[in-house]
XYZ file of C-alpha atoms in Angstrom:
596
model
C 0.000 0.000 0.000
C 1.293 3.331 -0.965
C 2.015 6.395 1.727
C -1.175 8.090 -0.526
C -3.274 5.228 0.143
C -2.313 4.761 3.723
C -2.880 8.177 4.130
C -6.738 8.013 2.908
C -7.312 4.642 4.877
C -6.512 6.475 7.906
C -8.258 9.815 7.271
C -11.434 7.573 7.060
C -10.317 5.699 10.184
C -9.388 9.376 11.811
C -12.945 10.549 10.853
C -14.807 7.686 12.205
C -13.053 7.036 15.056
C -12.280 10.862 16.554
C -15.100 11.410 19.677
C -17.741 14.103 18.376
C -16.297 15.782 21.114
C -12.846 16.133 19.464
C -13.757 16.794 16.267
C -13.895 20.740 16.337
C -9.862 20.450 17.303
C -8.131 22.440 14.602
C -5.032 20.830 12.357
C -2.891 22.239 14.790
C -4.026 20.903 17.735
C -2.213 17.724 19.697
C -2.267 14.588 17.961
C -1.534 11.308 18.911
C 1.269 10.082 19.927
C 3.319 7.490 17.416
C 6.141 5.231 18.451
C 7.581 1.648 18.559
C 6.637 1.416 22.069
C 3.919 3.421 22.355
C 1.216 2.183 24.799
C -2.391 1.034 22.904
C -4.455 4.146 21.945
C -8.391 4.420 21.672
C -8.068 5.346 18.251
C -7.774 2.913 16.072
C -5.901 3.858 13.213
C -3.450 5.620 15.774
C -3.242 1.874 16.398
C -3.214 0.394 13.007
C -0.311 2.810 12.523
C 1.755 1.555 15.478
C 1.712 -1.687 14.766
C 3.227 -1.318 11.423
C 6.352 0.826 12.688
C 6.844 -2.163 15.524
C 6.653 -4.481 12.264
C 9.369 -1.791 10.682
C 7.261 -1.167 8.045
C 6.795 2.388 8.782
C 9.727 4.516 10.506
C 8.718 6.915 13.079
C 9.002 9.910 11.525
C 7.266 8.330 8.376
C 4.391 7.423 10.836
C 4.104 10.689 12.016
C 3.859 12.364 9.015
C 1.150 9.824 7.818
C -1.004 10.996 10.726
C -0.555 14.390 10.292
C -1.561 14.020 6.826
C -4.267 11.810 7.573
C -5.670 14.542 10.333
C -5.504 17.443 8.142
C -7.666 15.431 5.625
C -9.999 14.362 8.103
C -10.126 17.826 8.745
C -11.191 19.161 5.869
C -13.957 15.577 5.874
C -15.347 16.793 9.052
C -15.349 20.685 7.658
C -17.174 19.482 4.696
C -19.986 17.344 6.387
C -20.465 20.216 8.985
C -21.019 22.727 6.167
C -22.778 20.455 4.354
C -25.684 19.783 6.624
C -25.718 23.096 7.617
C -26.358 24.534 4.376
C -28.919 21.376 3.871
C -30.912 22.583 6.769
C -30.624 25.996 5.246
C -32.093 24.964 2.182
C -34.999 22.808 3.875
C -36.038 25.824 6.102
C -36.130 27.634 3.017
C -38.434 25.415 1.054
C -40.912 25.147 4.170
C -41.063 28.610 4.567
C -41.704 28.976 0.556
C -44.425 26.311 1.066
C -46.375 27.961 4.009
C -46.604 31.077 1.985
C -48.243 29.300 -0.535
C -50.362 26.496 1.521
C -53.759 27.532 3.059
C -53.446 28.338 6.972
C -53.542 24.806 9.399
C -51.563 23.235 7.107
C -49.576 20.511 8.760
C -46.121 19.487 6.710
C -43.119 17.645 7.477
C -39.809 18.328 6.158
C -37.917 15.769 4.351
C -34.724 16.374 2.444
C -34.237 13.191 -0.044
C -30.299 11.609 1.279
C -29.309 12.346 -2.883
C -29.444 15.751 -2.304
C -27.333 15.385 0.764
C -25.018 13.517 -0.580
C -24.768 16.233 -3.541
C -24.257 18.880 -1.616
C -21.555 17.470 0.868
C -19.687 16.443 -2.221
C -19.788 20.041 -3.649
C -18.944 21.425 -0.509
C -15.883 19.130 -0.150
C -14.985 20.130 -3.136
C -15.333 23.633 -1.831
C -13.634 23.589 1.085
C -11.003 21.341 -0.197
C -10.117 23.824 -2.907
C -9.704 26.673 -0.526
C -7.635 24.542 1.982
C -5.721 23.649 -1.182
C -5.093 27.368 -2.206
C -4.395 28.961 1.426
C -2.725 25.585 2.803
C -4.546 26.122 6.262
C -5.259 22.328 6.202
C -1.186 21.655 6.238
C 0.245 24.876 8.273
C 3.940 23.265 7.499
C 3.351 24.087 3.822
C 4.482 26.899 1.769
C 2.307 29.187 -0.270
C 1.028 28.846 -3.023
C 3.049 32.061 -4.666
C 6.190 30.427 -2.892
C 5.933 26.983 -4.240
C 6.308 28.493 -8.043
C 9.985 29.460 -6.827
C 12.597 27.044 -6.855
C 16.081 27.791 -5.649
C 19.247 25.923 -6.445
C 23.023 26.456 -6.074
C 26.328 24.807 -5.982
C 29.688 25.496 -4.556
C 32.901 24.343 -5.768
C 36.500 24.258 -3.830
C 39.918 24.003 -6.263
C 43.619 23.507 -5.982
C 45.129 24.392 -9.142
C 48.810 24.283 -9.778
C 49.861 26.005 -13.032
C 53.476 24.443 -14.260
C 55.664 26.166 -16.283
C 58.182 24.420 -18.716
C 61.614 25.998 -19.416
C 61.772 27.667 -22.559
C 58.871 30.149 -22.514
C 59.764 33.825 -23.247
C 57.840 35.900 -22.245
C 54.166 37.284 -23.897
C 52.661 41.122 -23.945
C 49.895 41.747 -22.253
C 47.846 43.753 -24.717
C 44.709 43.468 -22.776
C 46.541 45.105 -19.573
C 47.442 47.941 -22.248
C 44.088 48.690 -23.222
C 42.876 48.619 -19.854
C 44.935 50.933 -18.356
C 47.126 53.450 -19.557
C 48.325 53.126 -22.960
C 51.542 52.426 -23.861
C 54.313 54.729 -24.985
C 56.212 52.807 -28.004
C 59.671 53.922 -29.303
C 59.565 56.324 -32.011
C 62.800 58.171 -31.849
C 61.524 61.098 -30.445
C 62.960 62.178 -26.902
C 62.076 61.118 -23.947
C 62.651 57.683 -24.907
C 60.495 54.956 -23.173
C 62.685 53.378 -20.474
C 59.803 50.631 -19.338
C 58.753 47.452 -20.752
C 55.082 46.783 -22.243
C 53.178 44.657 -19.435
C 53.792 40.897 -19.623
C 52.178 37.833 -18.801
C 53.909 35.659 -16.422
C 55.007 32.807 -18.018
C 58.261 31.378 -15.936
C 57.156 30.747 -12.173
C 55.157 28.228 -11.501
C 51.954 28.946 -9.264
C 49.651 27.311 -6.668
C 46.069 28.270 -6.196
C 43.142 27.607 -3.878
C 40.028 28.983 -5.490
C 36.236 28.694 -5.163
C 33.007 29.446 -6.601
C 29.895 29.733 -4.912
C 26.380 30.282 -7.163
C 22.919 30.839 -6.147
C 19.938 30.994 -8.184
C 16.044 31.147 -8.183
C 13.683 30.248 -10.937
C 9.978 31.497 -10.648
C 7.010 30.463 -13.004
C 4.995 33.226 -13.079
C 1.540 32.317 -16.077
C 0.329 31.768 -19.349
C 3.897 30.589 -20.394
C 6.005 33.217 -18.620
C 8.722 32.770 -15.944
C 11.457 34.248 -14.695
C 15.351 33.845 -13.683
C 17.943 35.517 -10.940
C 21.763 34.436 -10.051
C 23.973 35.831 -8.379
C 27.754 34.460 -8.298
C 31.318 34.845 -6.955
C 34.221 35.953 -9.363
C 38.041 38.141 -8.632
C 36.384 40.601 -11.624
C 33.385 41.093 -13.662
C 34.925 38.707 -16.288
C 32.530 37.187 -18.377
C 34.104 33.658 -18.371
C 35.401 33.033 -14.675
C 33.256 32.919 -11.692
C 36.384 31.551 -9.975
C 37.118 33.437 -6.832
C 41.166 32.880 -5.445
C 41.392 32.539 -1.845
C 44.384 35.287 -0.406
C 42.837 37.572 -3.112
C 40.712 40.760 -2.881
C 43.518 42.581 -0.386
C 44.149 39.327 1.744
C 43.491 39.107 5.083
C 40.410 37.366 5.056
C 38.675 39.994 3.137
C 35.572 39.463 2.380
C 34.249 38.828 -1.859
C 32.464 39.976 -3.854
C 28.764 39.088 -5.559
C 28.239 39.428 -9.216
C 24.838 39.373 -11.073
C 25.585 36.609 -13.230
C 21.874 35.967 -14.270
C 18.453 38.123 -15.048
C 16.541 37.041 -17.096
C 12.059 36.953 -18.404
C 11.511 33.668 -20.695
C 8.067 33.107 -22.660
C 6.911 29.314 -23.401
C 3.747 28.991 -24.605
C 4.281 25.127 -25.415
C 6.817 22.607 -25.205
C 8.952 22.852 -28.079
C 9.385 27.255 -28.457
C 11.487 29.090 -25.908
C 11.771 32.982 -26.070
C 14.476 34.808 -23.389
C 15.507 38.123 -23.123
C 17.454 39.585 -20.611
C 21.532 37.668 -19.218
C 20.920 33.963 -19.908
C 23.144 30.839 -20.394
C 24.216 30.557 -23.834
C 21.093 29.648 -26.030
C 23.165 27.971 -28.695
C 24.000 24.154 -28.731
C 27.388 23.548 -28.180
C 28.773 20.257 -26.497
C 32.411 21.292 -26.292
C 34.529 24.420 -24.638
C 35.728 25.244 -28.537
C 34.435 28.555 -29.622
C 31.880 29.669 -26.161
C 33.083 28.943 -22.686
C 30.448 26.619 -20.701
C 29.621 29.228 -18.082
C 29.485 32.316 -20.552
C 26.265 34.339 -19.889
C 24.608 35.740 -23.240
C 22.716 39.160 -23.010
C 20.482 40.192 -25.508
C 17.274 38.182 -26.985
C 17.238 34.822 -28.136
C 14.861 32.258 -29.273
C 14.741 28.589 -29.339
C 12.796 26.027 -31.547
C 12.499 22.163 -32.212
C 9.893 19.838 -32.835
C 9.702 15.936 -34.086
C 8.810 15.988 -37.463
C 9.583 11.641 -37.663
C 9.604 9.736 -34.545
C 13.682 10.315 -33.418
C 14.234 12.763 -35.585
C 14.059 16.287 -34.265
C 15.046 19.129 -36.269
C 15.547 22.369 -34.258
C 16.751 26.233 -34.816
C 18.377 28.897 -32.197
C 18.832 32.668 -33.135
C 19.451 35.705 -31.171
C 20.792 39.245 -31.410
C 23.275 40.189 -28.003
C 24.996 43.572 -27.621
C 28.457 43.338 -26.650
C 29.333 46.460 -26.012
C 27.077 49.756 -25.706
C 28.852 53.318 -25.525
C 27.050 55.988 -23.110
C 25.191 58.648 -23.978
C 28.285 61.071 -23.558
C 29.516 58.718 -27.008
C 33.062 58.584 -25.808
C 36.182 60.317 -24.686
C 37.351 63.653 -26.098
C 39.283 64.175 -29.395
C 40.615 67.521 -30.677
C 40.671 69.246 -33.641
C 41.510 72.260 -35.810
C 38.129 73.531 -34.644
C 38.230 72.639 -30.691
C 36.827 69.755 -28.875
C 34.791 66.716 -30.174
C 33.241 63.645 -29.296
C 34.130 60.184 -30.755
C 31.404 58.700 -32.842
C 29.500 56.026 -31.331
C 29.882 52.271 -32.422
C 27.887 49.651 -30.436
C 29.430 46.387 -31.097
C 26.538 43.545 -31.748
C 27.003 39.533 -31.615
C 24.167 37.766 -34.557
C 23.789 34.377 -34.337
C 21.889 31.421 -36.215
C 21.755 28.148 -35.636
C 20.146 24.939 -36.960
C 20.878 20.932 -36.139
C 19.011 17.944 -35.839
C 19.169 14.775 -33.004
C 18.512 11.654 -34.459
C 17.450 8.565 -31.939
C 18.784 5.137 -34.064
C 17.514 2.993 -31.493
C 17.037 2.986 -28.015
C 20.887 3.252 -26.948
C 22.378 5.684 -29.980
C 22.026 9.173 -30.213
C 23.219 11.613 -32.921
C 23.727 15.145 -32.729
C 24.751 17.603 -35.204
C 24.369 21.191 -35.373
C 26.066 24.218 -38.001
C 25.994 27.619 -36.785
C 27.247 31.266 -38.206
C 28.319 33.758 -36.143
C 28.839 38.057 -36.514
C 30.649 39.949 -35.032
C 29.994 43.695 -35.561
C 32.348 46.774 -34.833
C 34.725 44.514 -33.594
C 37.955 45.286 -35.964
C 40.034 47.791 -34.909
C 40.688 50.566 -37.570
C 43.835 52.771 -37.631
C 42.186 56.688 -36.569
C 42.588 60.249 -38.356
C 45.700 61.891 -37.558
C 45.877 62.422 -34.220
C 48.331 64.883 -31.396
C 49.653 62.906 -28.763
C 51.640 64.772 -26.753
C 50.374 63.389 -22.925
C 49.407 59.881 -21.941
C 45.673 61.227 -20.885
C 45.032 62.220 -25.345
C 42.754 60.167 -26.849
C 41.950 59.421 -30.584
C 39.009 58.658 -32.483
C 38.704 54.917 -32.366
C 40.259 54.457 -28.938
C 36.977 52.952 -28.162
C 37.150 50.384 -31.013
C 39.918 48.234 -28.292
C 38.599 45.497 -26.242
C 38.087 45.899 -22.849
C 37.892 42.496 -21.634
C 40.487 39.647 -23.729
C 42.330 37.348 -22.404
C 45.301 35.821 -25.510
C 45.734 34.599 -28.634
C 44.101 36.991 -31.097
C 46.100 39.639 -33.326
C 46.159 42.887 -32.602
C 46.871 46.663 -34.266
C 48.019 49.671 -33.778
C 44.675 52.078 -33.322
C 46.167 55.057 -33.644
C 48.105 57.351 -36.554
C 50.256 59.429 -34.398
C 52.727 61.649 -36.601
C 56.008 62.047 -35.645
C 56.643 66.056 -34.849
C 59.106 67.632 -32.872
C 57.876 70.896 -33.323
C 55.823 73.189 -32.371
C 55.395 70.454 -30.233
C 56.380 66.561 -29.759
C 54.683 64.327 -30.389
C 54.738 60.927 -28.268
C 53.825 57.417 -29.387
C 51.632 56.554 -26.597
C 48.972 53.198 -28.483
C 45.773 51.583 -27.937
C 45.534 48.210 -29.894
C 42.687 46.592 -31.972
C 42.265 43.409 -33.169
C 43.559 42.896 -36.101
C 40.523 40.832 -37.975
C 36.831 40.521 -38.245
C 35.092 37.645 -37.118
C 32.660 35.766 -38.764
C 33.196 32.003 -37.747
C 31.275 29.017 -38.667
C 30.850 26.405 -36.262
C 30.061 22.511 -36.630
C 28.894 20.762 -34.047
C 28.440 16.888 -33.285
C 27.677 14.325 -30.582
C 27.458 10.249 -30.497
C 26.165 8.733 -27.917
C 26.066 4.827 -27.444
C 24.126 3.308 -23.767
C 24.702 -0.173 -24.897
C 26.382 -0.318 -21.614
C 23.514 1.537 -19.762
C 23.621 3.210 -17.066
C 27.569 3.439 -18.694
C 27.615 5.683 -21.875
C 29.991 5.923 -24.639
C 30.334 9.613 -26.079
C 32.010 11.153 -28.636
C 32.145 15.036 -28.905
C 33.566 16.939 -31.628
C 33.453 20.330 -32.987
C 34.814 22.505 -35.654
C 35.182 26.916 -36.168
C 36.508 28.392 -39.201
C 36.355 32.427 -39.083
C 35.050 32.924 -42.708
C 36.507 36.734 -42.316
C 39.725 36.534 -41.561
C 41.934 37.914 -44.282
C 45.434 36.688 -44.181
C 47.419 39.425 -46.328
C 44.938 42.169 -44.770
C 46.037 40.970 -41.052
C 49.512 40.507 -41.732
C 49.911 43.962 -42.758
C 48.918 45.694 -39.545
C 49.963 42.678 -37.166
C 52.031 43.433 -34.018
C 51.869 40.141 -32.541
C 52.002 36.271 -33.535
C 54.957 36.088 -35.871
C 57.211 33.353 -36.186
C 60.377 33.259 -34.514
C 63.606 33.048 -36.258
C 67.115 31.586 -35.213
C 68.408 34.940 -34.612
C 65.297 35.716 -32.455
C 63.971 38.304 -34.769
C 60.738 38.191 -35.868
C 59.626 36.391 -39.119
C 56.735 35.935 -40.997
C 52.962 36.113 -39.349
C 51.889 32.726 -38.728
C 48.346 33.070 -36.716
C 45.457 31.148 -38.669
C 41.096 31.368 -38.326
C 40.659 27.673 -37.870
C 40.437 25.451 -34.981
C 39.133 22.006 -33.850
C 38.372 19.568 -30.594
C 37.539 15.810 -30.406
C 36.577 14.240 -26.760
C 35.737 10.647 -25.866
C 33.908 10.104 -22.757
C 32.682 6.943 -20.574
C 30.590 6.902 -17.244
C 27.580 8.034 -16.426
C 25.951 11.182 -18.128
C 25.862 12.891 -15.318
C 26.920 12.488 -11.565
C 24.697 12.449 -8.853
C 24.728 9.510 -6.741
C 27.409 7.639 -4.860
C 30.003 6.286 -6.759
C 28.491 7.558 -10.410
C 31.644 8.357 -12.451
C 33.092 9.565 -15.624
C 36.165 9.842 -17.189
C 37.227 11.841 -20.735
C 40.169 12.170 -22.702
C 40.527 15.097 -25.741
C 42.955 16.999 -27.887
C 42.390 20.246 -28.511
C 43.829 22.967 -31.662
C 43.004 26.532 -31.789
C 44.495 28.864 -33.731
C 44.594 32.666 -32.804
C 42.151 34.338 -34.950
C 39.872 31.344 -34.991
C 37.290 33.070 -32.813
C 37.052 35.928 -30.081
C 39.639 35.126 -27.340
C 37.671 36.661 -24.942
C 34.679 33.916 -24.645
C 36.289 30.537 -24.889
C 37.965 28.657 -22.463
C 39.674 30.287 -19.650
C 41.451 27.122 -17.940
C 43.436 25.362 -21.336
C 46.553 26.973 -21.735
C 45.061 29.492 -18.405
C 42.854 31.003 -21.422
C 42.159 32.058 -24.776
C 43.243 31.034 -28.520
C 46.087 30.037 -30.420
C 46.602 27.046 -28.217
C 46.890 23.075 -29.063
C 47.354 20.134 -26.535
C 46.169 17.594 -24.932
C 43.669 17.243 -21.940
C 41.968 13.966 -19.491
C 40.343 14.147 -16.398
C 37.005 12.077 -14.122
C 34.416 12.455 -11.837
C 33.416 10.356 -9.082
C 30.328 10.431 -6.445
C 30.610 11.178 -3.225
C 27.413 11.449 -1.835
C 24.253 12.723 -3.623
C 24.980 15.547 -5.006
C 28.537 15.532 -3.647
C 31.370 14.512 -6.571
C 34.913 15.071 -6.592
C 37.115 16.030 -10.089
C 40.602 15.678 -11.007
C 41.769 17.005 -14.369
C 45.064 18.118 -16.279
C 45.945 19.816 -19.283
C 48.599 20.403 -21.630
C 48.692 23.507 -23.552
C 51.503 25.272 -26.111
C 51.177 27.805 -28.144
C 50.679 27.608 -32.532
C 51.747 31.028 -33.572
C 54.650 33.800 -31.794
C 56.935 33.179 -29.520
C 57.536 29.810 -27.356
C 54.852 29.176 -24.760
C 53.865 25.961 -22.666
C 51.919 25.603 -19.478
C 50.670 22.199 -17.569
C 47.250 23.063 -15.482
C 46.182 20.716 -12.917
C 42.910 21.290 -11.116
C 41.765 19.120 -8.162
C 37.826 20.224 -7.412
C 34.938 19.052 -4.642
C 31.861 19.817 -6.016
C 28.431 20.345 -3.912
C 25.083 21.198 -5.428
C 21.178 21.948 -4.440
């Protein structure tokens, strides 16, 4: 017998076996007691209910909650009879009363309700009183609104060790997004006072150790007719779109508190199964089963929609597209510029991301899957372009496409030179004090795929792969303007410019799909190439090669269960650069992983 049935036996029992006395107690009142050695009770089912946690049938706290379910539905039983004869003798006064007005004066009559009509009435009155209990929950006091139960809150929290090896042999690699960031900086042009100072650099020589975590915490609410609605909030060291990774010892040190970042905001529309509309900061809307071209933790503003439906049984065509600003310039349109005719403003240029995607999954049979999936991808505004002729005499001058530099990359992609400075020395000097742009558009077309064999079920066999070619990259155009990614020589000079717009990754992985039980587990092994100009540095992955493009190596790692919800990961890569000068790095991340 199920709890639900149990339940109902002993709401009858409850209801027949309560003294009339007793039954006016409210839900809330004191019930009876339940327990292995509980003395016999005058209530049957309190009985009934004993006897089967003695048996171990029922545990105690099971028990208990049986009876207080039971009560609160013999509650509302009781509620509904009362009501019901009530309004019965209601309605019978009423007809004898309508029948004495009409009858001649002596008239003797006796009032008889027919037990139909009773039983008609107490069963819309239950009905009644069992909707409102339902609605305002004052039959179960322990349960939640009605307006609370459409919100449903989830998290998880993740602890790291990651060591980040460095090989001998790496020299070291400018830090163009600490240039455009800060200060720009002054290169040599001749002109006096030299530059004494080197460009920023990354740190590419000393190894490092790092304890890290990320904590996330989210709330989904269905709100009607198809709408509903999205919040999370999440650690990070910045605002960077691809890292909610906070570094213990960071933030100042001594145990200084971190920071919260909106990481999630977001109003979706589904008015049936198979159409999703979002607008607002959402995860990324497009299908994509490997770390290639978007980072799995990117967040997407902007407007997207989503579409699929089974046109054969297992065959399910479906379509993505969405429009997401990347970058929006204030209503002041930028920094100052100067002219022959005074001060101006630097024209405005929004940069946009348009995407469009389309796929198909294909069930063969019950244990293989196919996935496959082409999208196109573009970029607007996101070249640099060299500006007008422009005095620099101070490092606070600007020029007019000083806002055409990234403000967030992290490495890989080429870059440019943003700004025509002319050399003067008179009437004043000039100084060559540069912004940088990258050097390409991007257009990239990605390909997509997943296998998926459960021959072996609950074990699964998977193969991931997936392919980007930037369609705009223009290798004579880029090699022109190119400050970075040029081949070394054997004199260390610089030699030809060797970055490339094409990249690919291939993963095999066995286990469980996904880990959330005891000793569920997975394991993976890939191989990963990306060249520099492949896609935008900024959103792919920021642990391979500690981040961004022109990277190829090799990477492996598991998962094992805990507890539920409770897994453990272990995983190492090894990264070296395609195009510039020599770079390596070995990552090794160790993780506990909690979620709810």
């Amino acid at each position: 017998m199920t709890k639900r049935q149990l339940a109902g036996t002993a709401a009858i029992l409850l209801a027949l076996s309560v003294p009339a006395s007793a039954q006016d107690d409210t839900p809330t009142g004191k019930r009876p007691t339940v327990s292995r050695d509980a003395p016999p009770s005058s209530n049957a089912t309190v009985n009934l209910i004993n006897l089967l946690v003695k048996q171990g049938t029922l545990s105690e706290d099971q028990a208990a909650a049986l009876i207080k379910q039971a009560d609160d539905e013999a509650y509302v039983a009781r509620q509904a009879t009362r009501d019901a004869t009530t309004k019965a003798e209601g309605a019978a006064k009423a007809a004898t009363t309508a029948t004495d007005a009409v009858s001649p004066p002596g008239t003797k009559r006796v009032t008889y309700v027919p037990e139909i009509v009773k039983k008609q009435l107490r069963d819309e009155i239950r009905a009644e009183v069992m909707a409102k209990a339902e609605k305002e929950n004052w039959a179960s006091p322990g349960k939640y609104p009605e307006w609370a139960q459409r919100i449903r809150f989830y998290g998880d929290i993740r602890a790291r060790y990651e060591g980040d090896h460095f090989p001998a042999g790496n020299l070291p690699q400018e830090n163009y997004n600490a240039i455009n960031t800060g200060n720009p900086f002054q290169e040599e042009n001749g002109n006096f006072p030299p530059n004494l100072y080197f460009p920023p650099f990354y740190n590419v020589t000393q190894d490092r150790n790092r304890f890290r975590f990320r904590a996330r915490l989210g709330a989904d609410v269905d709100l009607s007719d198809g709408f509903s609605a999205g919040l999370r909030i999440a650690t990070g060291d910045s605002s960077s779109p691809v890292s909610t990774n906070q570094t213990f010892g960071g933030n100042g040190g001594n145990f200084s508190k971190y920071a919260l970042w909106l990481d999630r905001a977001f109003i979706r529309y589904q008015p049936v199964q198979d159409f999703v509309a979002t607008v607002g900061r959402f995860d990324n809307p497009f299908w994509s089963p490997t770390d290639l071209a978007w980072y799995k933790d990117l967040g997407f503003d902007g407007f997207a929609i989503q579409a699929k439906h089974e046109v054969d049984e297992g065959f399910t065509p479906f379509f993505v597209g969405g429009a997401f600003p990347i970058f929006n310039t204030d209503l002041n349109a930028g920094l100052n510029t100067v002219d022959l005719n005074g001060p101006i403003k630097s024209p405005s240029r929004d940069r946009w991301l348009l995407g469009a995607q389309t796929g198909f999954g294909a069930r063969f049979d019950p244990e293989t899957n196919l996935k496959l999936a082409v999208a196109y991808y573009d970029f607007t505004n996101l070249r640099g372009k060299l500006s007008s002729s422009c005095l620099v005499i101070t490092v606070i001058d600007s020029c007019d496409t000083d806002l055409l530099r990234p403000l967030f990359a992290q490495k890989g992609n080429t870059y440019m030179r943003l700004r025509d400075i002319p050399t003067l020395t008179t009437p004043v000097t000039t100084l060559d004090y540069q912004f940088y742009g990258l050097a390409t558009d991007f257009r990239p077309v990605v390909a997509s795929a997943q296998l998926d064999f459960a021959q072996f079920n609950p074990i699964h066999i998977t193969l991931d792969a997936e392919y980007v070619w930037n369609t705009a990259f223009d290798r004579a155009a880029v090699a022109a303007v190119a400050v970075n990614n040029f081949a070394g020589t054997s004199t260390g000079a610089a030699g030809p410019f060797n970055g490339g717009n094409q990249g690919w990754l291939a993963r095999l992985t066995v286990g469980d799909k996904e880990i959330k039980h005891l000793w569920d587990w997975n394991a993976h092994v890939g191989y990963k190439y990306l060249q520099s100009d492949a896609t935008v540095d900024a959103f792919v992955d920021s642990d391979f090669g500690l981040g961004g493009t022109n990277l190829k190596g090799y990477f492996i790692g598991g998962n094992v269960g805990l507890a539920e919800n409770v897994w453990a990961s272990v995983r190492w890569m090894s990264a070296n650069s395609i195009a510039g000068l020599p770079y390596a790095v070995d990552v090794v991340q160790l993780d506990l992983n909690a979620r709810f």
